[in-house]
Amino acid sequence: MTESPYRQSTPRAPRPRHGSRAMNGCLDVVLGLLLVLLEGLICAVAAYSLTLSRWDPVASETTGPPPMDWTPVLVLGGIAATVALIAVVLIRENRPWAGAIQIPVALLLCVAAVQVGHEDYRRSHPAPASAPPDDPGRSGHQCLSGGDNRECLDSGG
């Protein structure tokens, strides 16, 4: 019998790992830490460029609150999604420590994106100014009987 020229699809066998298990674990952690350094550099460059994009040398005057800027939220969210994707790929490629290091980084970036969005929302939607109290007397009560202020203050209400 001759062998078929077409290969039959077989499940992919795991690749053999060379070296000792301890050495591979160390390299796994080092890979995770190097990726964290690279992601920190990317976040620093993004924060620097976002800061410069908000800087207005003319300082134009506006009467109302500034509109909400979604750019920092989208940039940090995109970096967080990319880091989470890298974590999934590393875990699936049998690099559990490197992937596990990436998960807290992705969560931290998600928290930073939510915090930046909240601060920008608060800046663009300021709280209304409180109205001064309508209190003609010192006691904190208005005179409802129709008498003058001295009469209401003396009566206790």
Backbone as a ProteinNet text record, in pm:
[ID]
protein_1_A
[PRIMARY]
MTESPYRQSTPRAPRPRHGSRAMNGCLDVVLGLLLVLLEGLICAVAAYSLTLSRWDPVASETTGPPPMDWTPVLVLGGIAATVALIAVVLIRENRPWAGAIQIPVALLLCVAAVQVGHEDYRRSHPAPASAPPDDPGRSGHQCLSGGDNRECLDSGG
[TERTIARY]
80.8	0	87.2	43.9	122.6	61.7	144.9	101.6	35.1	-67.8	-141.9	-55.2	-58.8	22.8	-33.2	-156.4	-216.5	-204.1	-168.1	-156.2	-293.7	-315.4	-440	-420.6	-527.3	-513.4	-513.2	-410.7	-398.3	-387.2	-427.7	-414.8	-269.1	-250.9	-116.2	-54	57.3	127.1	199.4	206.1	277.6	425.6	479.3	621.4	705.1	810.3	896.9	972.6	982.5	1055.2	1194.7	1290.5	1430.3	1475.2	1565.5	1617.4	1540.7	1587.4	1523.4	1395.3	1310.4	1182.4	1205.2	1303.8	1332.6	1383.9	1468	1523.1	1412.3	1321.2	1210.1	1116.6	1096.2	1013.7	1076.4	1209.1	1280	1269	1287	1275.8	1133.1	1038.5	898.1	872.2	923.8	906.7	980.3	1100.2	1177.5	1104.1	1046.2	968.1	850.1	780.4	668.5	711.7	824.4	872.5	920.6	983.5	1025	903.3	799.1	677.1	613.6	619.7	566.5	646.7	778.7	861.3	826.5	807.4	770.8	633.6	539.6	405.8	409.8	494.2	510.6	566.3	661.2	717.1	610.4	529.5	422	320.8	286.6	191.7	251.3	380.7	444.1	443.3	473.6	470.4	328.2	230.2	90.5	47	83.3	45.9	112.9	237.8	309.8	244.8	212.4	151.5	10.1	-65.8	-199.7	-192	-91.4	-73.9	-40.1	47.1	82.5	-34.2	-120.2	-233.2	-337.9	-343	-437.7	-383.9	-254.3	-193.5	-228.4	-280.5	-323.2	-240.5	-140.8	-56.6	-132.1	-238.2	-314.5	-409.7	-451.1	-543.7	-671.8	-739.6	-862.8	-968.6	-1040.2	-1143.6	-1274.9	-1338.2	-1470.3	-1564	-1689.9	-1786	-1837.3	-1850.8	-1904.5	-1796.1	-1837.1	-1738.8	-1688.1	-1566.1	-1511.4	-1584	-1588	-1652.2	-1567.3	-1630.6	-1559.8	-1469.9	-1347.5	-1250.1	-1235.6	-1274.9	-1271.7	-1138.5	-1046.8	-920.6	-839.8	-817.3	-739.3	-806.1	-938.4	-1010	-991.7	-1003.8	-989.5	-845.6	-748.3	-608.2	-574.3	-608.3	-578.8	-658.8	-782.8	-862.9	-806.2	-756.5	-694.5	-566.9	-486.2	-363.4	-399.4	-502.2	-545.4	-595.7	-671.6	-721.9	-606.7	-507.7	-391.1	-312.8	-294.7	-223.1	-300.6	-433.3	-513.6	-502.8	-500.2	-483.1	-346.1	-243.8	-109.1	-108.5	-179.1	-185.7	-250.3	-357.4	-425	-333.4	-265.2	-174.3	-61	-4.6	105.5	59.3	-57	-107.1	-134.5	-190.8	-218	-89.2	16.3	144.3	232.6	172	240.9	347.2	314.1	396.7	309.2	275.9	177.1	222.8	350.6	395.9	394.3	438.1	437.2	294	202.9	62.5	0.5	37.4	-17.1	33.1	152	203.6	127.1	81.5	12	-130.2	-193.4	-332.8	-348.7	-267.3	-282.7	-250.5	-158.6	-126.9	-248.8	-316.3	-437	-545.9	-562.5	-663	-628	-501.7	-458.1	-483.7	-459.7	-487.2	-636.7	-719.2	-865.5	-909.7	-855.8	-889.8	-844.1	-725.6	-676.5	-766.6	-814.2	-902.6	-1034.9	-1089.6	-1214.6	-1192.2	-1080.3	-1050.3	-1033.3	-962.8	-944.3	-1078.8	-1161	-1292.9	-1380.3	-1372.7	-1451.9	-1406.4	-1276.7	-1225.2	-1262.6	-1254.9	-1289.9	-1439.9	-1520.3	-1664.9	-1696	-1629.8	-1651.7	-1608	-1500.7	-1452	-1548.5	-1607.5	-1696.3	-1840	-1875.3	-2009.1	-1996	-1964.9	-1946.4	-2078.4	-2068.2	-2187.3	-2246.4	-2378.1	-2438.1	-2407	-2396.6	-2368.1	-2488.1	-2462	-2571.3	-2631.3	-2762.5	-2833	-2820.5	-2811.9	-2803.9	-2936.6	-2930.1	-3053.6	-3140.8	-3270.5	-3366	-3408.9	-3324.2	-3346.2	-3340.2	-3453.7	-3449.1	-3412.2	-3437	-3407.4	-3282.7	-3236.2	-3116.1	-3146.5	-3270.6	-3303.5	-3308.7	-3314.2	-3323.3	-3466.1	-3562.9	-3703.3	-3760.1	-3851	-3920.4	-4046	-4087	-4206.9	-4327.5	-4409.8	-4525.4	-4653.5	-4652.9	-4774.8	-4806.7	-4711.9	-4733	-4681.2	-4625.4	-4570.7	-4431.3	-4372.3	-4237	-4133.3	-4007.4	-3900.8	-3882.7	-3894.9	-3874.2	-3981.8	-4100.2	-4209.5	-4185.2	-4138.5	-4112.7	-3993.3	-3888.6	-3770.7	-3807.3	-3892.3	-3926.2	-4015.9	-4096.2	-4188.7	-4122.2	-3998.4	-3927.4	-3958.5	-4028.3	-4052.6	-4114
-115.5	0	124.5	220	343.1	446.1	533.5	637	750.5	807.6	915.2	1040.5	1111.3	1232.3	1346.8	1332.6	1438.2	1402.4	1498.9	1475.9	1481.8	1393.6	1398.7	1495.6	1567.8	1664	1589.2	1610.8	1551.3	1664.6	1639.7	1746.1	1785.9	1911.4	1965.4	1917.6	1855.2	1805.3	1922.2	1922	2030.4	2028	2147.2	2156.6	2117.5	2044.7	2010.8	2135	2150.2	2263.7	2217.1	2295.2	2260.4	2326.8	2266.2	2321.8	2270.2	2310.5	2263.8	2341.9	2284.4	2347.3	2476.8	2477.5	2597.8	2710	2675.8	2777.8	2835.4	2751.5	2800.5	2887.8	2854.1	2937	3072.6	3075.1	3202.2	3288	3227.2	3302.7	3352.3	3274	3312.2	3439.4	3444.2	3562.1	3681.4	3660	3768.5	3823.3	3736.2	3781.2	3867	3823.4	3900.7	4038	4044.9	4173.2	4264.9	4208.7	4290.5	4347.3	4267.3	4317.5	4428.8	4417.6	4523.7	4651.9	4641.9	4760.6	4823.5	4741.4	4791.9	4859.1	4799.1	4858.1	4988.2	4994.4	5118.6	5229.1	5194.8	5293.4	5342.1	5250.9	5288.1	5379.9	5347.7	5431.5	5569.2	5575.3	5704.4	5791.9	5733.2	5809	5854.7	5768.4	5806.1	5918.2	5910.2	6014.2	6147	6141.5	6263.1	6328.1	6248	6304.7	6355.5	6287.4	6334.7	6464.8	6477.1	6600.7	6716.1	6691.7	6798.5	6834.5	6739.1	6769.5	6854	6848.1	6928.7	7066.7	7085.7	7212.4	7317.1	7430	7538	7661.4	7694.7	7810.1	7942.3	7948.6	8071.3	8088.2	7979.1	7977.3	8051.8	8002.7	8066	8057.4	8166.4	8175.7	8117.9	8034.7	7983.8	8018.5	8036.7	8074.4	7954.7	7842.3	7724.8	7624.8	7512.2	7407.4	7345.8	7294.5	7235.1	7105.2	7067.6	6940.5	6822.8	6709.2	6590.5	6536.9	6504.3	6451.8	6301.8	6223.2	6077.3	6016.4	6096.3	6042.3	5967.4	6023.4	5947.6	5816.6	5816.9	5695.3	5588.2	5628.2	5531.5	5480.9	5569.2	5526.5	5428	5463.4	5371.9	5242.1	5251.3	5130.6	5041.8	5102.2	5024.6	4956.1	5026.7	4965.1	4851.9	4872.3	4766.8	4644.3	4665.7	4552.8	4477.5	4551.7	4487.5	4405.7	4459.7	4386.3	4260.6	4270.5	4152.4	4046.7	4089.8	3996	3929	4006	3948.6	3845.7	3874.2	3779	3648.2	3656.4	3534.9	3454.5	3523.8	3454.4	3387.8	3457	3398.8	3276.2	3283.6	3168.6	3050.8	3078.6	2970	2910.8	2989.5	2941.1	2881.5	2845.4	2778.2	2866.7	2993.1	3087.8	3144.4	3060.6	3103	3219.1	3224	3332.6	3466.2	3467.7	3592.4	3639.7	3546.9	3583.6	3630.8	3565.8	3605.4	3743	3779.8	3913.5	4018.6	3984.2	4079.7	4109.9	4016.6	4035	4152.5	4165.1	4282.9	4413.8	4409	4529.8	4574	4478.4	4511.3	4566.6	4507.3	4556.8	4696.7	4723.2	4855.4	4959.6	4923.7	5015.9	5040.7	4938.9	4958.7	5055.8	5040.1	5131	5272.9	5286.9	5419.6	5481.6	5402.7	5455.6	5503.2	5426.7	5467.1	5593.5	5602	5719	5843.9	5832.6	5946.5	5989.5	5893.4	5925.6	5994.6	5948.1	6009	6152.7	6175.2	6309.9	6403.9	6355.4	6439.8	6468.5	6371.5	6393.1	6497.9	6487.5	6583.5	6724.3	6733.1	6862.9	6922.8	6841.2	6894.2	6910.2	6853.3	6866.9	6915.3	7043.2	7090.5	7091.7	7083.6	7086.9	7227.3	7237.7	7371.5	7445.7	7577.6	7658.9	7655.2	7645.6	7639	7778	7783.9	7910.7	7953.9	8085.7	8131	8101.9	8067.4	8035.4	8159.5	8139.8	8249.2	8251.3	8308.3	8307.2	8450.3	8513.5	8650	8659.7	8558.1	8563.3	8486.2	8504.4	8434.2	8293.2	8262	8131.6	8020.6	8057.3	7956	7928.9	8000.6	7981.1	8108.5	8094	8209.7	8235.9	8359.1	8396.2	8371.2	8277.5	8242.3	8312	8382.3	8443.3	8577.3	8633.6	8762.8	8877.1	8850.4	8955.8	8994.8	9087.6	9130.7	9029.3	9052.8	8959	8946	9057	9051.9	8964.2	8971.3	8890.9	8742.4	8707.8	8566.2	8513.3	8594.9	8550	8526.8	8613.6	8598.7	8478.2	8441.8	8329.7	8194.4	8192.1	8065.1	8000.7	8062.1	7995.7	8080.2
0	0	0	-75.1	-81.8	12.9	53.4	146.6	69.5	124.2	58.9	51.8	-63	-73.7	11.3	55.4	136.5	283.8	359.2	502.7	565.5	655.8	730.2	846.8	876.5	985.5	1117.7	1191.7	1323.9	1424.4	1544.8	1645.1	1662.6	1683.8	1697.8	1828.2	1817.2	1935.4	2001.9	2134	2201.6	2165.9	2152.4	2119.8	2240.4	2217.2	2330.8	2376.7	2505.9	2561.8	2596.7	2555.4	2580.9	2710	2778.4	2902.2	3022.3	3137.5	3259.7	3286.8	3367.1	3400.7	3479.1	3568.5	3647.7	3558.2	3462.4	3372	3285.4	3236.9	3155.8	3239.2	3365.4	3453	3476.1	3491.1	3509.2	3384	3268.6	3144.1	3121.5	3169.4	3160	3241.1	3363	3448.2	3389.4	3339.4	3278.7	3156.2	3075.8	2960.3	3005.3	3110.7	3162.7	3211.5	3283	3333.8	3221.5	3120.1	3005.4	2931.9	2921.4	2858.6	2941.7	3073.8	3160	3140.3	3129.4	3103	2968.4	2867.6	2735.6	2739.5	2808.7	2819.7	2899.3	3002.3	3077.8	2991	2904.3	2811.6	2713.9	2663.7	2570.5	2641	2765	2840.1	2869.7	2898.5	2924.8	2799.2	2684.4	2558.8	2528.3	2551	2526.5	2620.4	2748.3	2844.3	2808.6	2767.4	2727.8	2605.7	2505.9	2385.4	2413.2	2500.8	2536.5	2616.5	2701.8	2778	2685.4	2589.8	2495.7	2404.7	2373	2286.2	2358.4	2491.5	2568.8	2602.6	2589.2	2626.2	2522.1	2567.9	2479.2	2511.4	2428.3	2459.6	2451.4	2372.7	2358.2	2476.6	2537.5	2650.2	2614.5	2514	2469.1	2578.3	2595.5	2697.9	2644.8	2722.2	2688.4	2802.4	2769.7	2872.6	2950.5	2887.8	2954.9	2987	3043.3	3071.3	2940.8	2942.1	2820.3	2786.9	2660	2624.9	2673.2	2687.8	2734.6	2624.4	2661.1	2566.6	2591.4	2492.1	2505.9	2464.2	2412.5	2360.9	2466.8	2587.2	2686.4	2727.6	2736.9	2775.4	2668.1	2542	2433	2420.2	2440.3	2429.9	2541.8	2665.5	2777.3	2766	2720.9	2701.3	2592.1	2485.2	2377.6	2422.6	2500.6	2553	2649	2731.6	2825	2749.6	2643.7	2564.6	2497.7	2450	2387.5	2489.2	2608.8	2713.6	2752.9	2761.9	2794.1	2684.2	2559.2	2447.9	2453.4	2485.6	2499.8	2612.9	2722.8	2834.3	2791.1	2714.7	2667.4	2575.4	2485.4	2393	2470.2	2568	2645.6	2724.4	2781.9	2858.6	2765.9	2648.3	2553.5	2495.2	2488.9	2436.6	2545.7	2656.6	2765.3	2830.5	2847.8	2923.6	3035.8	3135.1	3234.5	3322.5	3358.5	3444.6	3372.5	3250	3172.7	3151.4	3124.7	3108.3	3238.1	3348.3	3478.3	3520.2	3479.7	3509.6	3430.2	3311.4	3225.7	3274.4	3342.1	3384.6	3481.4	3587.8	3674.4	3602.4	3507.5	3431.1	3350.3	3287.8	3211.3	3302.4	3420.2	3514.6	3563.9	3589.4	3632.5	3524	3399.9	3289.7	3273.3	3297.5	3293.2	3402.2	3522.2	3631.8	3598.3	3539.6	3500.9	3395	3299.3	3194.7	3254.8	3348.2	3413.3	3496.3	3566	3648.6	3562.8	3452.5	3362.3	3304.2	3266.7	3214.3	3317.7	3442.3	3548.5	3575.4	3581.4	3605.3	3491.4	3368.8	3254.9	3253.2	3292.3	3300.7	3407.6	3521.8	3628.7	3588.4	3510.3	3463.5	3362.1	3277.5	3174.1	3221.5	3335.5	3393	3537.6	3558.8	3696.8	3773	3904.2	3989.8	3986.3	3987.9	3986.3	4116	4104.2	4221.6	4315.2	4443.2	4539.1	4557.7	4569.1	4586.9	4731.9	4756.3	4895.8	4966.2	5092.7	5164.2	5180.2	5172.4	5188.9	5335.2	5419.9	5564.3	5617.8	5636.3	5685.4	5833.8	5913.2	6056.7	6090.8	6216.6	6260.8	6307.4	6334.9	6391.7	6287.7	6160.2	6057.4	6018.5	6075.1	6044.2	5984.1	5893.2	5837.7	5919.6	5922.6	5996.3	5906.6	5941	5860.2	5905.2	6021.1	6072.3	6007.3	5938	5874.2	5957.6	6074.8	6159.8	6114.9	6188	6152	6202.1	6169.1	6202.6	6353.2	6426.7	6571.2	6637.7	6588.5	6644.3	6619.9	6502.7	6470.3	6546.8	6564.6	6638.3	6785	6841.6	6981.8	7007.9	6908.2	6928.5	6908.7	6858.8	6840.9	6707.3	6621.9	6496.7	6401.8
[MASK]
+++++++++++++++++++++++++++++++++++++++++++++++++++++++++++++++++++++++++++++++++++++++++++++++++++++++++++++++++++++++++++++++++++++++++++++++++++++++++++++

